[in-house]
XYZ file of C-alpha atoms in Angstrom:
615
model
C 35.968 13.174 3.505
C 35.236 16.810 3.558
C 31.972 17.742 1.792
C 33.895 20.220 -0.570
C 36.073 17.570 -1.945
C 32.958 15.222 -2.541
C 31.104 17.773 -4.618
C 33.931 17.985 -7.043
C 34.514 14.383 -7.389
C 32.973 12.842 -10.490
C 30.552 9.902 -10.177
C 31.147 6.678 -11.555
C 29.067 4.806 -14.149
C 26.479 2.160 -13.166
C 26.582 -1.501 -14.396
C 23.471 -3.514 -14.117
C 23.494 -7.296 -13.179
C 20.744 -9.882 -14.184
C 19.207 -12.280 -11.479
C 16.473 -14.797 -11.101
C 14.776 -15.678 -7.923
C 11.510 -16.762 -6.341
C 10.473 -16.592 -2.664
C 8.499 -14.410 -0.245
C 9.933 -11.245 1.468
C 11.002 -11.374 4.908
C 9.963 -9.216 7.844
C 6.048 -8.931 6.987
C 4.607 -8.261 10.423
C 2.712 -5.045 10.666
C 4.344 -2.539 13.037
C 2.591 -2.805 16.362
C 3.578 0.894 16.996
C 1.500 2.270 14.136
C -1.802 0.821 14.188
C -2.827 -2.763 13.336
C -5.842 -4.768 12.940
C -4.900 -6.340 9.603
C -2.714 -9.048 8.336
C -0.288 -8.006 5.661
C 1.621 -9.978 3.211
C 4.171 -8.218 0.938
C 5.797 -9.688 -2.069
C 7.449 -8.654 -5.209
C 7.037 -10.049 -8.736
C 8.452 -9.234 -12.180
C 6.018 -7.499 -14.707
C 4.896 -10.918 -15.971
C 3.774 -11.788 -12.497
C 6.398 -14.214 -11.655
C 7.500 -13.956 -7.953
C 10.991 -12.599 -7.196
C 13.092 -11.499 -4.102
C 15.741 -9.526 -5.799
C 14.548 -7.097 -8.529
C 17.138 -5.908 -11.020
C 18.341 -2.352 -11.071
C 16.713 -0.505 -13.761
C 14.285 -3.065 -14.711
C 10.482 -2.422 -13.595
C 8.882 -4.848 -11.169
C 5.936 -5.078 -9.335
C 4.872 -4.616 -5.403
C 1.776 -6.858 -4.330
C 0.244 -6.307 -1.017
C -2.312 -8.742 0.322
C -4.584 -7.676 3.236
C -6.780 -10.165 5.394
C -8.865 -9.828 8.293
C -6.927 -11.409 11.241
C -10.288 -12.881 12.583
C -10.642 -14.882 9.157
C -13.503 -12.650 7.982
C -11.877 -12.576 4.427
C -9.857 -9.995 2.454
C -9.746 -6.336 3.508
C -11.238 -4.476 0.687
C -11.454 -0.893 -0.662
C -8.316 0.384 1.216
C -6.469 3.439 0.017
C -3.020 2.558 0.451
C 0.354 4.510 0.408
C 3.497 2.955 -0.210
C 7.087 3.886 -0.981
C 10.674 2.126 -0.999
C 13.621 3.741 0.850
C 17.329 2.888 0.869
C 18.189 1.182 4.082
C 21.766 2.845 4.321
C 20.241 6.125 4.078
C 17.448 5.719 6.580
C 17.595 6.515 10.114
C 14.135 5.853 11.404
C 12.113 2.860 12.242
C 9.115 1.774 10.108
C 6.515 3.406 12.453
C 8.462 6.649 12.720
C 8.927 6.809 8.760
C 5.250 6.387 8.163
C 4.265 8.900 10.588
C 6.517 11.467 9.384
C 5.367 10.694 5.717
C 1.759 11.696 6.623
C 2.585 14.616 9.026
C 4.906 16.337 6.609
C 2.309 16.156 3.889
C 3.555 12.909 2.008
C 7.166 14.340 1.640
C 9.878 11.731 1.197
C 13.602 11.972 2.097
C 15.813 12.178 -0.746
C 16.658 8.652 -2.378
C 13.162 7.295 -1.652
C 10.750 6.094 -4.513
C 7.084 7.016 -3.938
C 4.866 4.135 -5.575
C 2.183 7.008 -5.810
C 4.192 9.090 -8.209
C 3.334 9.832 -11.815
C 5.815 10.006 -14.551
C 4.991 11.331 -18.198
C 5.933 10.161 -21.683
C 6.402 12.695 -24.615
C 6.661 11.992 -28.352
C 8.867 14.488 -29.919
C 8.706 15.821 -33.506
C 12.404 14.615 -34.126
C 11.393 11.023 -33.677
C 12.399 10.338 -30.084
C 10.417 9.338 -26.920
C 11.202 10.738 -23.528
C 10.247 9.848 -19.981
C 9.904 12.618 -17.589
C 9.769 12.704 -13.879
C 7.660 15.951 -13.186
C 8.916 16.256 -9.435
C 12.286 16.580 -10.673
C 11.568 19.605 -12.967
C 14.649 21.531 -13.067
C 15.996 22.109 -16.616
C 16.767 18.785 -18.231
C 17.087 16.980 -14.806
C 13.616 15.559 -15.084
C 14.449 13.378 -18.014
C 14.698 9.481 -17.032
C 15.041 8.067 -20.592
C 15.113 9.194 -24.034
C 14.772 6.597 -26.848
C 15.014 7.168 -30.501
C 11.825 6.006 -32.266
C 11.663 7.615 -35.591
C 8.388 5.371 -36.571
C 6.574 6.381 -33.655
C 3.284 8.282 -34.489
C 0.075 9.189 -32.574
C -0.545 9.235 -28.973
C 1.449 7.469 -26.429
C -0.347 5.335 -23.731
C 0.936 4.238 -20.292
C 1.014 0.891 -19.113
C 0.972 0.720 -15.103
C 1.557 -2.828 -14.580
C 4.571 -2.905 -16.768
C 5.774 0.746 -15.607
C 6.104 1.464 -19.387
C 4.704 3.703 -22.107
C 3.776 2.196 -25.377
C 4.153 4.056 -28.929
C 2.545 3.111 -32.099
C 4.648 2.553 -35.284
C 2.082 2.110 -37.955
C 0.229 -1.051 -39.314
C -0.771 -1.999 -35.762
C 3.076 -2.133 -34.480
C 3.538 -1.106 -30.988
C 6.914 -0.555 -29.114
C 7.312 -0.565 -25.417
C 9.576 2.052 -23.719
C 10.195 1.141 -19.860
C 10.040 4.265 -17.646
C 13.552 3.756 -16.239
C 17.051 5.263 -16.710
C 18.902 3.871 -19.707
C 15.952 1.687 -20.820
C 15.841 0.092 -24.175
C 12.586 -0.157 -26.465
C 11.069 -3.795 -26.757
C 8.694 -4.779 -29.377
C 5.236 -5.738 -28.572
C 2.959 -8.165 -30.562
C 1.371 -5.987 -33.386
C -2.474 -5.199 -32.889
C -4.466 -7.575 -34.894
C -7.200 -6.574 -37.049
C -7.351 -3.842 -39.645
C -7.563 -0.045 -39.774
C -6.340 2.595 -37.419
C -5.149 1.812 -33.824
C -7.608 3.743 -31.251
C -6.221 4.644 -27.749
C -7.725 5.635 -24.332
C -5.802 7.866 -21.872
C -5.801 4.974 -19.360
C -3.921 2.468 -21.562
C -6.568 0.677 -23.501
C -5.848 0.214 -27.322
C -8.478 -0.997 -30.070
C -8.242 -1.917 -33.881
C -10.906 -3.087 -35.761
C -13.185 -5.461 -33.477
C -10.174 -6.184 -31.139
C -9.852 -4.517 -27.798
C -6.444 -4.995 -26.040
C -6.222 -4.202 -21.972
C -3.337 -2.048 -20.712
C -2.120 -5.173 -18.723
C -1.443 -6.938 -22.273
C -3.388 -10.098 -21.063
C -5.585 -11.875 -23.704
C -7.340 -9.244 -26.061
C -11.095 -8.957 -26.106
C -12.995 -9.933 -29.473
C -15.820 -7.662 -29.972
C -19.025 -8.195 -32.284
C -18.250 -5.039 -34.558
C -15.623 -2.775 -35.217
C -14.680 0.010 -32.558
C -15.317 3.536 -33.608
C -14.176 5.308 -30.424
C -12.576 4.704 -26.909
C -13.146 6.588 -23.857
C -12.000 5.905 -20.224
C -14.708 4.349 -17.980
C -15.244 3.193 -14.421
C -14.146 6.531 -12.859
C -12.820 6.501 -9.351
C -13.337 10.145 -8.269
C -11.387 9.376 -4.906
C -8.431 8.193 -6.486
C -8.600 10.240 -9.603
C -8.271 7.389 -12.297
C -10.321 5.073 -14.480
C -10.392 1.429 -13.868
C -11.709 0.385 -17.567
C -12.789 1.683 -20.857
C -16.051 2.250 -22.840
C -15.633 0.845 -26.538
C -18.159 2.402 -28.941
C -18.875 -0.128 -31.772
C -20.389 0.337 -35.056
C -24.183 0.477 -34.784
C -24.349 2.416 -31.549
C -23.363 -0.380 -29.216
C -21.199 0.595 -26.029
C -19.192 -2.090 -24.547
C -17.764 -1.450 -21.048
C -14.615 -3.429 -20.155
C -12.702 -3.359 -16.773
C -8.908 -3.352 -16.308
C -9.164 -7.117 -15.273
C -10.705 -7.974 -18.660
C -14.281 -8.508 -17.512
C -16.928 -6.925 -19.656
C -20.532 -5.687 -18.811
C -23.647 -6.298 -20.920
C -23.632 -4.081 -23.762
C -25.629 -0.824 -23.670
C -27.573 0.228 -26.799
C -27.496 3.638 -28.172
C -28.374 5.508 -31.500
C -27.354 3.468 -34.241
C -25.548 6.392 -35.650
C -23.646 7.295 -32.528
C -20.188 8.827 -33.070
C -18.980 9.136 -29.452
C -19.860 7.895 -25.903
C -18.925 8.539 -22.382
C -19.510 6.592 -19.139
C -20.562 8.098 -15.914
C -20.306 5.364 -13.454
C -21.491 7.325 -10.444
C -24.856 8.018 -12.324
C -24.794 4.420 -13.870
C -25.191 6.088 -17.179
C -23.724 6.000 -20.857
C -23.918 9.079 -22.910
C -24.236 9.098 -26.740
C -23.906 11.825 -29.385
C -24.249 11.373 -33.041
C -23.235 14.720 -34.551
C -26.692 16.280 -34.091
C -27.973 18.620 -31.705
C -29.541 15.874 -29.502
C -28.016 13.722 -26.695
C -29.181 10.323 -25.597
C -28.426 9.022 -22.026
C -29.035 5.273 -21.175
C -29.483 4.657 -17.389
C -29.034 1.568 -15.858
C -28.106 -0.102 -19.011
C -31.730 -0.030 -20.299
C -33.597 3.105 -19.656
C -32.949 5.576 -22.604
C -33.905 9.312 -22.664
C -33.104 12.076 -25.163
C -32.574 15.518 -24.755
C -31.843 18.577 -27.051
C -28.306 20.312 -27.222
C -27.585 23.781 -27.597
C -25.466 22.937 -30.564
C -24.588 19.862 -32.404
C -21.990 17.678 -30.868
C -19.634 14.869 -31.996
C -17.750 14.325 -28.712
C -19.012 13.831 -25.234
C -16.600 13.904 -22.138
C -18.113 13.123 -18.578
C -16.830 14.242 -15.286
C -15.367 11.520 -12.843
C -18.111 12.156 -10.219
C -20.799 11.728 -12.674
C -22.507 14.876 -12.155
C -21.709 16.851 -15.586
C -20.609 16.237 -19.007
C -19.375 18.380 -21.793
C -21.015 17.917 -25.258
C -18.738 19.548 -27.972
C -17.332 19.162 -31.490
C -13.731 19.585 -32.738
C -15.146 21.584 -35.857
C -17.070 24.180 -33.695
C -16.816 26.788 -31.170
C -19.783 25.831 -29.317
C -20.658 23.649 -26.367
C -23.271 22.458 -23.857
C -22.697 21.710 -20.226
C -25.021 18.761 -19.244
C -26.361 17.797 -16.089
C -26.295 14.110 -16.340
C -28.890 13.241 -13.531
C -31.613 15.325 -15.334
C -30.480 14.806 -18.776
C -30.563 18.583 -19.474
C -28.393 21.401 -20.742
C -27.739 23.696 -17.778
C -25.362 26.053 -19.533
C -24.060 26.670 -23.101
C -21.466 28.755 -24.790
C -20.239 29.910 -27.896
C -16.625 31.285 -28.573
C -17.283 34.340 -30.951
C -14.961 37.219 -29.383
C -11.074 37.381 -30.098
C -8.752 35.799 -29.160
C -11.482 33.080 -27.964
C -13.218 32.815 -31.524
C -11.700 29.245 -32.300
C -12.947 25.752 -32.225
C -12.372 23.386 -29.413
C -9.520 20.814 -29.503
C -9.752 18.729 -26.298
C -11.878 18.738 -22.991
C -10.785 17.507 -19.455
C -12.002 17.442 -15.972
C -10.259 17.575 -12.678
C -12.436 17.806 -9.554
C -14.849 20.632 -9.620
C -13.771 22.053 -12.979
C -13.777 21.380 -16.672
C -11.024 22.724 -18.999
C -11.709 23.275 -22.603
C -8.571 23.823 -24.915
C -8.947 25.732 -27.889
C -7.604 24.689 -31.342
C -4.482 27.019 -31.615
C -3.399 25.951 -28.088
C -2.935 29.519 -27.072
C -5.946 29.699 -24.698
C -7.959 27.433 -22.440
C -11.322 27.904 -20.822
C -11.969 26.893 -17.129
C -15.494 25.963 -16.459
C -16.304 26.453 -12.779
C -18.579 23.636 -12.263
C -20.038 24.533 -8.710
C -21.255 27.921 -10.434
C -23.024 26.318 -13.286
C -26.615 27.465 -13.137
C -29.586 27.103 -15.607
C -30.547 30.500 -16.880
C -27.275 32.177 -15.990
C -24.284 33.136 -18.227
C -21.812 30.223 -18.604
C -19.299 30.242 -15.767
C -15.951 30.175 -17.718
C -12.688 32.129 -17.366
C -10.093 32.234 -20.148
C -6.410 31.199 -19.372
C -3.636 32.133 -21.593
C -1.081 29.045 -22.276
C 1.298 30.888 -24.855
C 1.490 31.881 -28.506
C -0.942 30.389 -31.268
C 0.442 27.208 -32.687
C -0.562 26.620 -36.311
C 1.778 24.148 -37.837
C 0.945 20.958 -36.250
C 1.574 17.606 -38.132
C -1.152 14.913 -38.451
C -1.645 12.812 -35.415
C -0.089 15.238 -32.828
C -1.777 15.397 -29.576
C -3.314 14.907 -26.917
C -2.200 18.381 -25.523
C -4.556 18.331 -22.585
C -4.063 15.697 -19.818
C -6.086 14.713 -16.792
C -3.562 13.374 -14.401
C -3.985 11.282 -11.063
C -1.705 13.767 -9.163
C -3.560 16.859 -10.589
C -6.930 15.414 -9.647
C -6.052 15.677 -6.055
C -5.169 19.391 -6.450
C -7.826 20.359 -8.983
C -5.555 20.605 -11.987
C -4.717 19.442 -15.482
C -1.762 19.834 -17.633
C -1.763 21.599 -21.132
C 1.226 20.939 -23.380
C 2.507 24.035 -25.386
C 4.772 22.387 -28.015
C 6.462 25.547 -29.212
C 7.327 26.660 -25.639
C 8.228 22.808 -24.881
C 6.559 23.500 -21.492
C 3.486 21.572 -19.873
C 1.534 24.134 -17.740
C -0.734 23.409 -14.856
C -4.260 24.875 -15.252
C -6.343 25.036 -12.106
C -9.811 26.302 -11.254
C -8.506 29.694 -10.026
C -6.225 30.157 -13.136
C -7.360 33.242 -14.905
C -5.907 35.758 -17.545
C -2.092 35.366 -17.759
C -1.835 33.292 -14.356
C -0.464 30.360 -16.116
C 3.100 31.351 -17.106
C 6.181 29.371 -18.180
C 7.602 29.561 -14.588
C 4.554 27.562 -13.530
C 5.153 24.511 -15.569
C 7.767 22.057 -16.327
C 10.098 22.185 -19.008
C 10.523 19.515 -21.483
C 14.108 19.158 -23.128
C 14.638 17.690 -26.597
C 12.906 18.153 -29.857
C 9.563 19.938 -30.131
C 7.107 17.839 -28.097
C 3.723 16.665 -29.994
C 2.163 14.291 -27.553
C 1.907 13.920 -23.513
C 0.908 10.900 -21.794
C 0.690 10.171 -17.995
C 1.909 6.850 -16.415
C -0.087 6.850 -13.155
C 1.242 5.129 -10.006
C -0.242 3.931 -6.709
C -1.308 0.738 -5.305
C -4.579 -0.392 -6.962
C -6.817 -3.175 -5.776
C -6.662 -5.713 -8.601
C -8.846 -8.289 -6.782
C -10.402 -8.402 -3.379
C -7.911 -7.566 -0.680
C -4.806 -7.720 -3.439
C -3.141 -4.430 -4.094
C -0.731 -3.798 -6.836
C 1.794 -1.242 -8.102
C 4.798 -1.065 -10.453
C 7.874 0.679 -10.068
C 11.634 0.679 -10.958
C 14.878 1.298 -8.986
C 17.952 2.621 -10.461
C 20.648 1.403 -8.343
C 21.418 -1.839 -6.445
C 21.574 -2.142 -2.495
C 19.494 -3.009 0.314
C 15.853 -1.513 0.203
C 12.854 -1.310 2.434
C 9.270 -1.278 1.228
C 6.859 0.725 3.533
C 3.284 -0.041 3.095
C 0.649 2.041 5.280
C -3.072 2.559 5.434
C -2.670 5.896 7.148
C -2.449 7.614 10.347
C -3.837 5.355 13.260
C -3.915 2.477 10.628
C -1.558 -0.478 9.899
C 2.139 0.088 8.656
C 4.021 -2.889 7.249
C 7.696 -2.926 6.103
C 9.865 -5.657 4.411
C 13.422 -5.466 3.233
C 14.881 -6.779 0.077
C 18.034 -6.644 -1.968
C 18.147 -5.071 -5.468
C 20.887 -6.620 -7.810
C 23.255 -4.120 -9.421
C 25.805 -1.382 -8.472
C 25.129 0.674 -5.576
C 24.751 4.243 -5.960
C 27.906 6.182 -5.722
C 28.213 9.226 -3.207
C 27.873 10.248 0.301
C 25.305 10.090 3.011
C 25.925 12.681 5.758
C 24.028 12.784 9.014
C 22.631 15.922 10.441
C 22.928 15.574 14.338
C 20.745 17.787 16.455
C 20.051 18.362 19.959
C 17.770 20.928 21.804
C 17.826 22.497 25.298
C 15.180 24.893 26.761
C 16.126 28.286 27.621
C 14.748 30.327 30.587
C 11.959 31.568 28.398
C 9.853 29.745 25.746
C 13.025 29.551 23.204
C 14.796 26.520 22.550
C 18.568 26.531 21.577
C 19.146 23.989 18.663
C 22.730 22.844 18.321
C 23.733 21.095 14.919
C 26.407 19.294 13.475
C 27.178 17.432 10.144
C 28.922 14.264 10.331
C 30.042 11.541 7.649
C 29.410 7.836 7.950
C 32.600 7.308 9.988
C 31.290 10.228 12.468
C 33.866 12.997 11.097
C 32.392 16.360 11.664
C 32.145 18.239 8.165
C 32.950 21.709 7.985
C 29.873 23.928 6.401
C 30.803 27.544 5.908
C 28.266 30.127 6.668
C 24.664 29.642 7.863
C 22.917 26.041 7.885
C 19.451 26.189 6.549
C 17.182 23.602 8.568
C 13.547 22.703 8.266
C 11.865 21.870 11.564
C 8.608 19.768 11.576
C 6.484 18.432 14.359
C 5.737 14.652 13.985
C 2.862 15.215 16.491
C 1.052 18.003 14.826
C 1.219 20.590 12.113
C 3.797 23.024 13.594
C 6.704 23.587 11.144
C 9.456 26.392 10.977
C 12.615 27.191 8.950
C 15.706 28.554 10.623
C 19.248 29.512 9.660
C 21.789 28.304 12.138
C 24.765 30.428 12.737
C 28.382 28.994 13.041
C 29.074 27.940 16.773
C 32.205 26.418 17.857
C 34.411 23.806 15.903
C 32.316 22.486 12.946
C 28.950 23.395 14.765
C 25.990 25.459 14.324
C 23.476 26.957 16.675
C 19.829 28.570 16.456
C 17.248 29.996 18.536
C 13.946 28.516 17.871
C 10.688 29.823 19.496
C 7.443 28.180 19.730
C 8.742 24.598 19.454
C 6.063 22.079 20.609
C 6.807 19.231 23.047
C 6.833 15.799 21.501
C 9.002 14.460 18.484
C 10.415 17.196 15.990
C 12.274 16.249 12.736
C 15.185 18.457 11.901
C 16.215 18.127 8.131
C 18.722 20.057 5.862
C 16.855 22.603 3.772
C 18.987 23.096 0.499
C 19.432 21.229 -2.623
C 22.561 19.313 -3.045
C 24.335 17.841 -6.070
C 23.469 14.372 -7.153
C 25.055 11.726 -5.051
C 25.060 13.833 -1.713
C 22.475 13.211 0.817
C 22.093 14.448 4.291
C 19.803 12.392 6.462
C 17.605 14.244 9.087
C 17.598 13.840 12.869
C 14.601 13.465 15.220
C 14.882 15.172 18.641
C 12.495 14.698 21.522
C 11.183 17.926 23.148
C 10.184 17.614 26.719
C 7.300 19.495 28.278
């Protein structure tokens, strides 16, 4: 079939089939060609934890990885694993080669692969809908994975990583779960017990009255007093996420709960505390009570107090435990606190237009803090490495968009710390009137943040943004878990790797459901060395039956060494019958990946080739 005919062919609809099964995945031996030294066991389960071998297309499921020392020394702990799922029909490399290519190319995956480390975003819209977005598919409305009408939804959304879903509140403790999958349908969860408003944290915890609910939906935690505020706790600065929550109770008691449901001994602060933050790296809990004093409790027992530059009713701590921002939503002033010394090292007051506004939200990413102003038109970047006592506050304004002044009650949050953003030192700012989420970085300044730098959000006016952070997380010693969803049936391969020079393990499994329609083409490549240093690269596109495809004009390809950092882009010129040729200088010896370098319509995939360049 000619490529031109395929592009015009309509795609067929997808029908999903149900299944039930329980067994262990085959092919679980680590690939000896890419590291080793660890025993790996790969299994799948549904979101309730029941083992399965055949997930259903469109339904979230969990990937479980068990690592053990081959010498019997016990589980292998504290690994930072990478994992992805690729369709076997569209894969042309062995397990070890796929992992090597993943790390050498900067964690880029071929089309059709699903990265377990990806982040999705949930949006609550003013028109009563909830949408699920894939930031990495951010072209117009193509980033929408699901859009569900929920006219009763209110307040912020929260992500539930184990269920690969978002949860929306519906009033009087009601909760609705929206799976992060194409064509998903909402499902009701048990209402939050207790009385009063439902409080949420950015990492999925919820509280109502004296009841604390983990994001895993395991048994709730009963507390001795009502919860006044929630804040993410147990920060992992390497992974850019939090593994628990701090619940501030009435009477100034802080309870620290981990994602597995375990709680630490309570920490006592001022009886009139209204907000608290956890800095695990400093073993500290910080309290504010609306006055101009800060209380820090180190080690759960040693309490110290320090003056603030301005009164504060909110406190936000950096993941690395070095700094905190004490602030208030009804004030333009703030204090930058050095946690280790319990002292204010810098302070600011916003008193000059257009910055003469109160603060709305505060977030951190690596070596910066971001302060979002009340009208959502401006943000301030605090350059933490430049913070010095006795010097002017090291801040830079960033323009987001026009002022916003008609937000309904319960709107927000608009400033999001993201796991992917933490790696790049970036936070997201949602501007509801522009329907865009903008990345703000340490070097953002002036008008550096423009609509073209953000990702658009289709649908009604967005009022709240939440992240569903992916990645394999260690849930108990030597056991790692991530949730995901696959949209189509077929045979897939799970790839899990500890990194370059470490182990890589693969396992194949079947997904029940209709297979994705479309066509997979193969890019065939060969290279011959000329008299000089240049190489002649010959290319052809063939269909699954090996029939050469006609590609009019230049053929863009990306070259990437799998043994080093060399890469190049070339435009191959037509040469002969259905072929293309390019001259490439500087191509190193060893394995080189040759891939098609152009976006194609959905349903069309061009598989890359790997060539061996002789010395």
